[in-house]
Coordinates of C-alpha atoms and ligand atoms in Angstrom, one line a residue:
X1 CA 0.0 0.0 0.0
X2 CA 1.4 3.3 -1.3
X3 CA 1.7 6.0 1.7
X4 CA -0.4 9.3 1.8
X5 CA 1.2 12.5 1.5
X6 CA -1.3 14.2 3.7
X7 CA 0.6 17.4 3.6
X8 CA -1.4 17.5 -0.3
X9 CA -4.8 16.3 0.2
X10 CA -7.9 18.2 1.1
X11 CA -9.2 18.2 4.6
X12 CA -5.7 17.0 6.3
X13 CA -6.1 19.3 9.3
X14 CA -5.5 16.1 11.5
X15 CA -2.3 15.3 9.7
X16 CA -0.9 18.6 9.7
X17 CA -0.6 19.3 13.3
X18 CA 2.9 19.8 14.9
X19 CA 4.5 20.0 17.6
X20 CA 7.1 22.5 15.8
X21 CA 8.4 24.8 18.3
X22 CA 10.1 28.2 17.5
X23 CA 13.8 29.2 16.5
X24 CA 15.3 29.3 19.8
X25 CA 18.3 30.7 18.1
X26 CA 17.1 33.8 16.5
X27 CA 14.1 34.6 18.9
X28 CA 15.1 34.3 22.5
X29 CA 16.9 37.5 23.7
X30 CA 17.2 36.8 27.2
X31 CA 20.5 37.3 29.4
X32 CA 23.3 34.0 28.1
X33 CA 20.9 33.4 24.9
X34 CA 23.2 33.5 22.1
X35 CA 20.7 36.6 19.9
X36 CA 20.6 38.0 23.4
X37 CA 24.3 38.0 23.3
X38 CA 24.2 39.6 19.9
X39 CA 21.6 42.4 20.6
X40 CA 23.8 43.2 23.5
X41 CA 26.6 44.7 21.4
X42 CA 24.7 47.5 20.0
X43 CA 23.0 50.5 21.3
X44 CA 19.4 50.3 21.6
X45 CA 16.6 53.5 21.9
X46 CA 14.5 51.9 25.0
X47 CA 12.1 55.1 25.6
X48 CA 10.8 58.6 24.7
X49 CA 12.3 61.3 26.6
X50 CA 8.5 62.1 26.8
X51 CA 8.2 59.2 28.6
X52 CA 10.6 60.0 31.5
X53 CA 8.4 61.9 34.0
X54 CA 9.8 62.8 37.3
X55 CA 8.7 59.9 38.5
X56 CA 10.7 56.3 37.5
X57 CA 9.7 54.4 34.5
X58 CA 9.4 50.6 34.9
X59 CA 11.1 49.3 31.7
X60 CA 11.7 45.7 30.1
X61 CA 14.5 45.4 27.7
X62 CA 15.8 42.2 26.6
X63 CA 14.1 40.4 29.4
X64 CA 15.5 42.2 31.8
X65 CA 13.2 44.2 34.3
X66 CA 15.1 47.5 35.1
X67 CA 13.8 51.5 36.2
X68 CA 14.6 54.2 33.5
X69 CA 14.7 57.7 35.6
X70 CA 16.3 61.1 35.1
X71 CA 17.4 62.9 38.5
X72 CA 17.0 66.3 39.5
X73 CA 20.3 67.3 37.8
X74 CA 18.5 66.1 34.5
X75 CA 20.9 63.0 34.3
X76 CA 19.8 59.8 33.3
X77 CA 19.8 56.3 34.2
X78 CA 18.7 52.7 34.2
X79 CA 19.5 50.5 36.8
X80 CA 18.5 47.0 37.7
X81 CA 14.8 47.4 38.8
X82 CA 14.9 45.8 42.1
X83 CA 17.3 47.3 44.9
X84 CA 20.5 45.5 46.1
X85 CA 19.6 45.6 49.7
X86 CA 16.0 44.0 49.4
X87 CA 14.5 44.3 46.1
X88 CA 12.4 46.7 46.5
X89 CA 11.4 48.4 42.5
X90 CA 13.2 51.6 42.2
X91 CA 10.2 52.1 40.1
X92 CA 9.1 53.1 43.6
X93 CA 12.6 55.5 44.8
X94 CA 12.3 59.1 44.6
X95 CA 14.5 60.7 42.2
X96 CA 17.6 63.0 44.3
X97 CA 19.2 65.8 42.9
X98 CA 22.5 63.0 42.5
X99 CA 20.5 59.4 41.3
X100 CA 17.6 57.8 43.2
X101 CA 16.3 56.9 46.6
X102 CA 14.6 53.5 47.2
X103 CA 11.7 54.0 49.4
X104 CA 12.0 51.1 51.6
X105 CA 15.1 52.2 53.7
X106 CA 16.5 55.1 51.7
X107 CA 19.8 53.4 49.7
X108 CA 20.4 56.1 47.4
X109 CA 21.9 55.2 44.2
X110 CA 23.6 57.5 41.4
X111 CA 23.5 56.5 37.6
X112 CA 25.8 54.4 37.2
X113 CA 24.7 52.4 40.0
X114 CA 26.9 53.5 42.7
X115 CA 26.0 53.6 46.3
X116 CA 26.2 57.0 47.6
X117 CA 24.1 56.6 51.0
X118 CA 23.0 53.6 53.1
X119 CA 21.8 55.8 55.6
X120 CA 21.0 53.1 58.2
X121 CA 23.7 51.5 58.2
X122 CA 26.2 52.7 60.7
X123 CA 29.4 55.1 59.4
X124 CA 31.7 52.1 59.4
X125 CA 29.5 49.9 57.0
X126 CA 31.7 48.8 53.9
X127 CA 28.9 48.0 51.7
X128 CA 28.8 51.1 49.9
X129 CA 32.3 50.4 48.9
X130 CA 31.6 46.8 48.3
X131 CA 29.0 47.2 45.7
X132 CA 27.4 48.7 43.4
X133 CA 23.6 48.6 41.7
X134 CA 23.0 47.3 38.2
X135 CA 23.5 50.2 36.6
X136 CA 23.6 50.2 32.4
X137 CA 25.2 53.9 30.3
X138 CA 22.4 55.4 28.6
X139 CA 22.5 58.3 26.3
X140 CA 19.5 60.9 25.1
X141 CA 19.5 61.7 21.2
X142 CA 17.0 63.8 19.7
X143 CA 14.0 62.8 22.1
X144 CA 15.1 59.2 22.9
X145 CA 17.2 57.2 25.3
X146 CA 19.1 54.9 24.1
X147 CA 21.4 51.9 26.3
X148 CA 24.0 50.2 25.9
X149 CA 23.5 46.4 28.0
X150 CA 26.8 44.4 27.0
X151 CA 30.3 44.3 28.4
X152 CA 31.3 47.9 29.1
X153 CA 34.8 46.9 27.7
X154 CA 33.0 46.1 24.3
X155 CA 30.8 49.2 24.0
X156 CA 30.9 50.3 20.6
X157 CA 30.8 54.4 20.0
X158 CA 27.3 55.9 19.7
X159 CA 27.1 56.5 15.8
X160 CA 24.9 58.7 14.3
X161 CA 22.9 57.5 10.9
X162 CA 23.8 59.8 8.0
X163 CA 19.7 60.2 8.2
X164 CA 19.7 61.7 11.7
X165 CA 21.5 65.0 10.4
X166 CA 20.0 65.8 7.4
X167 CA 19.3 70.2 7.7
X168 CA 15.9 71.0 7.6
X169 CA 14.8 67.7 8.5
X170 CA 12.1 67.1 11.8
X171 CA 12.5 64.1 13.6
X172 CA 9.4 63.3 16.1
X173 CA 10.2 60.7 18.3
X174 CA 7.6 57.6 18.7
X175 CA 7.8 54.0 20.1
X176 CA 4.9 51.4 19.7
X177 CA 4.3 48.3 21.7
X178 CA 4.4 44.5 20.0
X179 CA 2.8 41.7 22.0
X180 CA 4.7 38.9 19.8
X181 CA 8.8 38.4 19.2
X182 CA 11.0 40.9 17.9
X183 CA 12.1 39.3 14.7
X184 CA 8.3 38.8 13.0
X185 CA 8.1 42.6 13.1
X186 CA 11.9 43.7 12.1
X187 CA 12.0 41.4 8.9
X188 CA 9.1 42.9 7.6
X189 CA 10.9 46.0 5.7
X190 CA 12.6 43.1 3.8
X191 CA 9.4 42.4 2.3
X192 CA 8.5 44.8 0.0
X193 CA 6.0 42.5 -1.7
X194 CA 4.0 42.6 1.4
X195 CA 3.1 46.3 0.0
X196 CA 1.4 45.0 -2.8
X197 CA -1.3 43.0 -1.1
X198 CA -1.7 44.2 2.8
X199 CA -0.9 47.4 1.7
X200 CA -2.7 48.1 -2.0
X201 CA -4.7 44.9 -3.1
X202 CA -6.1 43.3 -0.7
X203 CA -8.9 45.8 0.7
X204 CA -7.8 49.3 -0.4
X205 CA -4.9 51.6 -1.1
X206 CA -3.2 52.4 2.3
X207 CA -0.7 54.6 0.8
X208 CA -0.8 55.1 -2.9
X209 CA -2.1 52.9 -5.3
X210 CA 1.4 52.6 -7.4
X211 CA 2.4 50.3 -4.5
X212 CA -0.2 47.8 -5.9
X213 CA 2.1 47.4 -9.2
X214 CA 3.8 44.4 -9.3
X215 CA 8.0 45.5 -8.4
X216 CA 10.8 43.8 -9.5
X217 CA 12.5 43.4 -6.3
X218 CA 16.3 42.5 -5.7
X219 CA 18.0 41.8 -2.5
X220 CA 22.1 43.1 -1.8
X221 CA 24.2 41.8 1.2
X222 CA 25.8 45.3 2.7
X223 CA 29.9 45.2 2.8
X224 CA 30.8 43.1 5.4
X225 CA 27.4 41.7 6.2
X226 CA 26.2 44.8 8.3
X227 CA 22.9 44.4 6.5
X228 CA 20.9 44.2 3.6
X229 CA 19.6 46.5 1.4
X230 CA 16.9 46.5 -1.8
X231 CA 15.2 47.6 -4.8
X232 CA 11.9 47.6 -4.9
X233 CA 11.2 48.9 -8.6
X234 CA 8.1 49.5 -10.8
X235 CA 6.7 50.9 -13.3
X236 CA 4.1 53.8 -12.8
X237 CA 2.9 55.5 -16.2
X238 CA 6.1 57.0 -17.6
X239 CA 8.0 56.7 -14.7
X240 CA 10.1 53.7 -13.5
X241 CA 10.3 53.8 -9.4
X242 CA 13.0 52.3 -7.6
X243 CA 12.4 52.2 -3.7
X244 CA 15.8 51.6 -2.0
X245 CA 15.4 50.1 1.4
X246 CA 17.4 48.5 4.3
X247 CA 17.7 46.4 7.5
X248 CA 21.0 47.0 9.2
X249 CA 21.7 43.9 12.0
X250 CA 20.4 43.3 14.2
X251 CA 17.4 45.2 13.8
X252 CA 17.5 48.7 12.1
X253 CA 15.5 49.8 9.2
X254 CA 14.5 53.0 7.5
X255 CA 11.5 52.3 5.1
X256 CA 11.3 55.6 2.2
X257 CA 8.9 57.9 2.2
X258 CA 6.0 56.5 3.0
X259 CA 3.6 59.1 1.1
X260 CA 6.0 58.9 -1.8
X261 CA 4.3 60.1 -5.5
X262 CA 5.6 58.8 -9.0
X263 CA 4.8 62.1 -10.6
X264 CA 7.9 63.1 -11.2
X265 CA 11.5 62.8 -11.4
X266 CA 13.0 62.6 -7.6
X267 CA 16.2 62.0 -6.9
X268 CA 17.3 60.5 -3.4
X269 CA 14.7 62.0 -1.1
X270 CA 15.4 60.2 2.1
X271 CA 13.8 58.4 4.6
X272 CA 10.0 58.7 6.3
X273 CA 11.2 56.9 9.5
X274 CA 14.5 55.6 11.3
X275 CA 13.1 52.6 13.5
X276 CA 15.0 50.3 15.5
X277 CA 12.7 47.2 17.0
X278 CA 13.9 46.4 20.3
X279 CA 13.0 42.8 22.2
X280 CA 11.3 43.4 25.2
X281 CA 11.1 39.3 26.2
X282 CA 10.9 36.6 24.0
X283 CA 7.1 37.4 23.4
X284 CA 7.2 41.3 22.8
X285 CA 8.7 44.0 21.3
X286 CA 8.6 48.0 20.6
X287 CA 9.7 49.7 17.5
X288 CA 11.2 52.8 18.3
X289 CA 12.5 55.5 16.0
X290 CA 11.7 59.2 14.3
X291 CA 9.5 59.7 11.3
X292 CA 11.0 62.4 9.4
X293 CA 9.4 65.5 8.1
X294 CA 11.1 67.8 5.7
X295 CA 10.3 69.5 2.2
X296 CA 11.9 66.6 -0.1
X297 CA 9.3 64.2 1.4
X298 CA 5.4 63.8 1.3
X299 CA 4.8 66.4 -1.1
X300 CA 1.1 66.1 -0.8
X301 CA 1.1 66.9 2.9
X302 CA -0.6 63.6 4.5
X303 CA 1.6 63.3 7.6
X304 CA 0.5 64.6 10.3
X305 CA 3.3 65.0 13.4
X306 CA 0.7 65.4 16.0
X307 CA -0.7 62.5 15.4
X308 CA 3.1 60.5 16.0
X309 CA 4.1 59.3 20.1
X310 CA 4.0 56.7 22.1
X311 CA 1.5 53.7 20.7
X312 CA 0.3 56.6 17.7
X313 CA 1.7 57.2 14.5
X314 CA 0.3 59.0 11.3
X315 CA -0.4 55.8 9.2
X316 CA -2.9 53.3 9.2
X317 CA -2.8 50.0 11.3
X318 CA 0.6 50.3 13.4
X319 CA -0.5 50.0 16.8
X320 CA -3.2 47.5 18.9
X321 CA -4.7 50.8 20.7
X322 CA -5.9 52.9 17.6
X323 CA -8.3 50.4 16.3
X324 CA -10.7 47.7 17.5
X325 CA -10.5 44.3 16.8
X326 CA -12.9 44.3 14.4
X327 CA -11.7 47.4 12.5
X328 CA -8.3 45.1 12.0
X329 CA -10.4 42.8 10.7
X330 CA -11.6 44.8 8.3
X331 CA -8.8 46.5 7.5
X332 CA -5.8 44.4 8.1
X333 CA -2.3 46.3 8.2
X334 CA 1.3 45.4 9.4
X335 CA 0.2 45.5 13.4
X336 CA -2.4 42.7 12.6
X337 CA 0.0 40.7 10.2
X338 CA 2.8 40.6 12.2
X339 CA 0.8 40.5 15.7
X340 CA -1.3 37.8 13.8
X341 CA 1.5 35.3 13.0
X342 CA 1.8 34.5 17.2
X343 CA 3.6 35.3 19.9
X344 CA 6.6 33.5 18.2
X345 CA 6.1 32.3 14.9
X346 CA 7.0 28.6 14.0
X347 CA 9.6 29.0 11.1
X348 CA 9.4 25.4 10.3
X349 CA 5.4 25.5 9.5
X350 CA 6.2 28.3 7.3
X351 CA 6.2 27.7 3.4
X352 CA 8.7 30.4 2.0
X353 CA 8.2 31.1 -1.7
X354 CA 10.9 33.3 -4.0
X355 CA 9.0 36.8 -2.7
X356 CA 10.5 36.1 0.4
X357 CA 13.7 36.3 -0.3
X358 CA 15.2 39.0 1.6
X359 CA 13.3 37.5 4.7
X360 CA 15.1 34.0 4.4
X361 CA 18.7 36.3 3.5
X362 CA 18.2 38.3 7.3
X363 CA 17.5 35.3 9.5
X364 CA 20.7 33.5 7.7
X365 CA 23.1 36.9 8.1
X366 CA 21.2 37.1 11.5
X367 CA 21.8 33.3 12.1
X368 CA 25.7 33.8 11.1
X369 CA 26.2 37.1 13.4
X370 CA 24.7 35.2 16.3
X371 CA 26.9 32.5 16.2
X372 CA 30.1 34.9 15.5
X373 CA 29.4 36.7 18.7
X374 CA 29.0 33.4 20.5
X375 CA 32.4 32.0 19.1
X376 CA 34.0 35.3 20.6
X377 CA 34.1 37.6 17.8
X378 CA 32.7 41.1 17.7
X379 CA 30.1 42.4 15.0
X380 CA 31.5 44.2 12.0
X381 CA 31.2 48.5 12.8
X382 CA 30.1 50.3 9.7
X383 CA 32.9 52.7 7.7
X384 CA 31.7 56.2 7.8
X385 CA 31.1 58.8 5.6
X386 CA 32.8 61.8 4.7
X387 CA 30.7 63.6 7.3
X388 CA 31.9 60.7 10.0
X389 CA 28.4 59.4 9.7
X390 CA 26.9 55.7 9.2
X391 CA 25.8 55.9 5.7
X392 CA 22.5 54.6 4.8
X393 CA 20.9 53.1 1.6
X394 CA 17.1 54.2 1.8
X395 CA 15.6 56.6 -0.8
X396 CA 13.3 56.7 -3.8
X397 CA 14.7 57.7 -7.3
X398 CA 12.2 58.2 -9.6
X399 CA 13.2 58.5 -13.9
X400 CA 10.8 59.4 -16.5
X401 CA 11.5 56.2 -18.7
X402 CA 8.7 55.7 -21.2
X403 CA 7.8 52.4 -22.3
X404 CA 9.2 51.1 -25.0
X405 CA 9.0 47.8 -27.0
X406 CA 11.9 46.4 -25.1
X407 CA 10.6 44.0 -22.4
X408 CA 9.6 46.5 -19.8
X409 CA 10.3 44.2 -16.8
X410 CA 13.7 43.6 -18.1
X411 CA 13.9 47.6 -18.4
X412 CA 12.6 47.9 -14.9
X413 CA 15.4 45.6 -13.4
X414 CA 17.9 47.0 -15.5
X415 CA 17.3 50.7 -14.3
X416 CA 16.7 48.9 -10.4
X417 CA 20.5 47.7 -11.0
X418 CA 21.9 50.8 -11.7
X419 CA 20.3 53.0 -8.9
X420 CA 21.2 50.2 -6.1
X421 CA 24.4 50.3 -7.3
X422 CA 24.5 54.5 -7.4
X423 CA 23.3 54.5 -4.1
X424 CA 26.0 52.1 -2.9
X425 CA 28.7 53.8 -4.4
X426 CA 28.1 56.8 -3.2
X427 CA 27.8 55.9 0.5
X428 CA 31.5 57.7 1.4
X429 CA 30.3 61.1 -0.2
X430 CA 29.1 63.8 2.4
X431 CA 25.1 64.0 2.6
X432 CA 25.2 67.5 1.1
X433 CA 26.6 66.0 -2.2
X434 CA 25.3 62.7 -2.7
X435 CA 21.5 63.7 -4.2
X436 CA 23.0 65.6 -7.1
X437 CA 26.2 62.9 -7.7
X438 CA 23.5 60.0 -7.5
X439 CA 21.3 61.9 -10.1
X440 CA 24.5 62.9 -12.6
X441 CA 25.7 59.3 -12.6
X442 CA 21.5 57.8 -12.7
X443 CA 20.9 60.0 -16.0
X444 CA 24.5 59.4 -17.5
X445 CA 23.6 55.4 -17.0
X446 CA 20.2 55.5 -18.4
X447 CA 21.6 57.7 -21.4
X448 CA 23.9 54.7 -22.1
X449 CA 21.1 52.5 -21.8
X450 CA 19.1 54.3 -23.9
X451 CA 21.9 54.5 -26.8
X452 CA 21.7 50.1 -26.1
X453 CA 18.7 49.7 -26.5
X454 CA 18.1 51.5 -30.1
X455 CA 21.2 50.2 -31.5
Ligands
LIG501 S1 15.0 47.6 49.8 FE1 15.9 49.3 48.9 S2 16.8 50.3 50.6 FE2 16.0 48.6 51.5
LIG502 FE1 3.9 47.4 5.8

């Protein structure tokens, strides 16, 4: 008797149950988990300024409970939420003009976790010398707080993105709660596809409807494995769009514009947001970044920066707090496909097909950089720009390129290829010159095209 491949017939739901578990490798962030290990090498934003009161903030981060607080002289810290002496939260201390003062017996504690006072205690105790609080460095940039939880001997330096100093250019801080692991939500900017359907086809146009047309998409490894960038390119009437987009490990990405037009030519407008998505636990995460505002982007005014804070941003479906159930139901978005997947997905009961491409590329770089870390390397730094910046790929060039009777998805890859490869080139210039040297060398390459094709 032949077997039954139940995975292919109809009504098999009895067959197809598993005991699949998730990847422990890539999803568990916790303290000696080798990802955990990983994520604690970079610097992280944890909170909103906004968020910092004058009273402590109770914070997870990478499964560990901890107090984020700024003291009277406006410093601030994070320390290990529950006190050395007996475990009271500092979520409960009063914040002193040097650190903060657990309420159960007064232990007062400076930023970095020092023990200033253990006042009683008689003069000769030693335990202020003896020890010192969990105490992490944290830094504020631009309306967020950012830490730093690994070795202190391994701390790298605090970089700034070649995006965070562009002139003219608002950055409104915002950070939205995940109930489900860290990775189902940051590998999501390597799907562009996704835009077609959640975002265009499947109920309505969320954005624009040229983000229904079918791209040509093409994934890149960054030098040195730092990341990955794309092109997401299609056509839109005369115009061929390339969408240039990134995920730098472990878990930065800056998705373009995000009210983009193909109307006309464009050439390198930045990004529409700078998000990092940072584990909570194993079974949540926030993303927390800056959307952008300046005059190169949303030309048609649909952002709105007062609608953009903690748990709110300006575009549909983000958050589990600005819609009902049913409304997600309705109108599905990112928060309900990502949120939707489980608290940690199951890769194994997954069925990748070739639009995920760039998805299956970041769990293997992420995969390899894990396991580098735990063999007792560090993670390769970025080079910097001219302007001693971490330059970035994101940005939307947009050609006028009428169709022709060449194969206009050939044409469409063809132009994709030359803008990623523009924009690559051009990471060492400063941001001041790169627009106008990425739109001299984009026309000079189509022009040669061009000549090609009516030869
Ligand atoms: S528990 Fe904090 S001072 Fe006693
Ligand atoms: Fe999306």
């Amino acid at each position: 008797m032949t077997e039954v491949n139940w995975r292919r017939q109809p009504y098999n739901g009895y067959h197809r149950r598993s005991n699949a578990t998730e990847d422990a490798e890539l999803t568990h962030v916790g303290p000696g988990t080798p990802c955990g290990e990983y994520f604690r090498r970079f610097w992280h934003p944890i909170a909103m300024t906004a968020q910092v009161k004058d009273v402590p903030l109770a914070i997870r981060v990478l499964g560990e409970d901890l107090v984020l607080f700024r003291d009277l002289s406006k410093r601030y810290g994070l320390l290990h939420k529950h006190c050395s002496h007996r475990r009271t939260s500092l979520e409960y201390g009063i914040v002193a003009e040097r650190g903060i003062r657990c309420c159960y017996h007064g232990w007062l504690f400076d930023i970095d976790g020092k023990i200033l006072e253990t006042p009683g205690e008689p003069a000769t105790s030693r335990i202020r010398e003896n020890l010192c609080q969990g105490a992490y460095p944290v830094r504020e940039v631009d309306g967020l707080v950012f830490a730093y939880m690994g070795p202190p001997e391994k701390m790298p330096d605090f970089t700034v993105l070649d995006t965070m100093a562009q002139p003219g250019n608002d950055m409104v801080p915002y950070a939205l709660d995940y109930p489900c692991n860290w990775l189902q939500v940051a590998e999501n900017p390597m799907d562009p596809w996704h835009s077609v359907f959640l975002h265009t086809r499947i109920t309505r146009a969320h954005f624009n409807p040229a983000w229904g047309a079918f791209p040509v998409v093409e994934w890149h490894w960054m030098e040195d494995r730092l990341g990955i960038y794309l092109t997401n390119t299609r056509r839109w009437n005369e115009y061929i769009w390339v969408r240039t987009a990134e995920n730098m490990f472990p878990a930065i990405a800056q998705p373009p514009d995000i009210y983009q037009d193909a109307t006309q030519e464009k050439f390198f407008p930045r990004v529409g947001i700078t998000k990092w998505t940072v584990p909570v636990d194993d079974r949540s995460c926030k993303i927390v970044g800056w959307r952008h505002f300046n005059p190169g982007l949303d030309e048609h005014g649909k952002g709105d920066r007062s609608k953009v804070g903690l748990n709110i941003i300006d575009f549909l479906g983000q958050t589990g707090s600005e819609r009902s159930y049913e409304e997600g139901q309705r109108m599905p978005s990112d928060y309900e496909a990502q949120v939707g997947q489980g608290e940690i997905t199951v890769h194994a009961e997954e069925t990748l097909g070739s639009t995920d491409t760039g998805v299956a590329m970041l769990r293997r770089g992420l995969r390899r950089a894990i396991r580098a870390v735990a063999e007792g390397q560090e993670p390769p730094r970025p080079k910097l720009n001219a302007d001693g910046r971490v330059p970035t790929f994101s940005g939307d060039v947009i050609v006028r390129v009428p169709k022709s009777n060449s194969d206009d998805t050939a044409v469409q890859r063809e132009v994709g290829r030359i803008v990623g490869r523009i924009v690559a080139e051009t990471l060492p210039m400063t941001e001041a010159e790169r627009p106008a040297e990425i739109e001299r060398r984009v026309r000079a390459a189509l022009k040669s095209l061009e000549s090609e094709r009516t030869i």
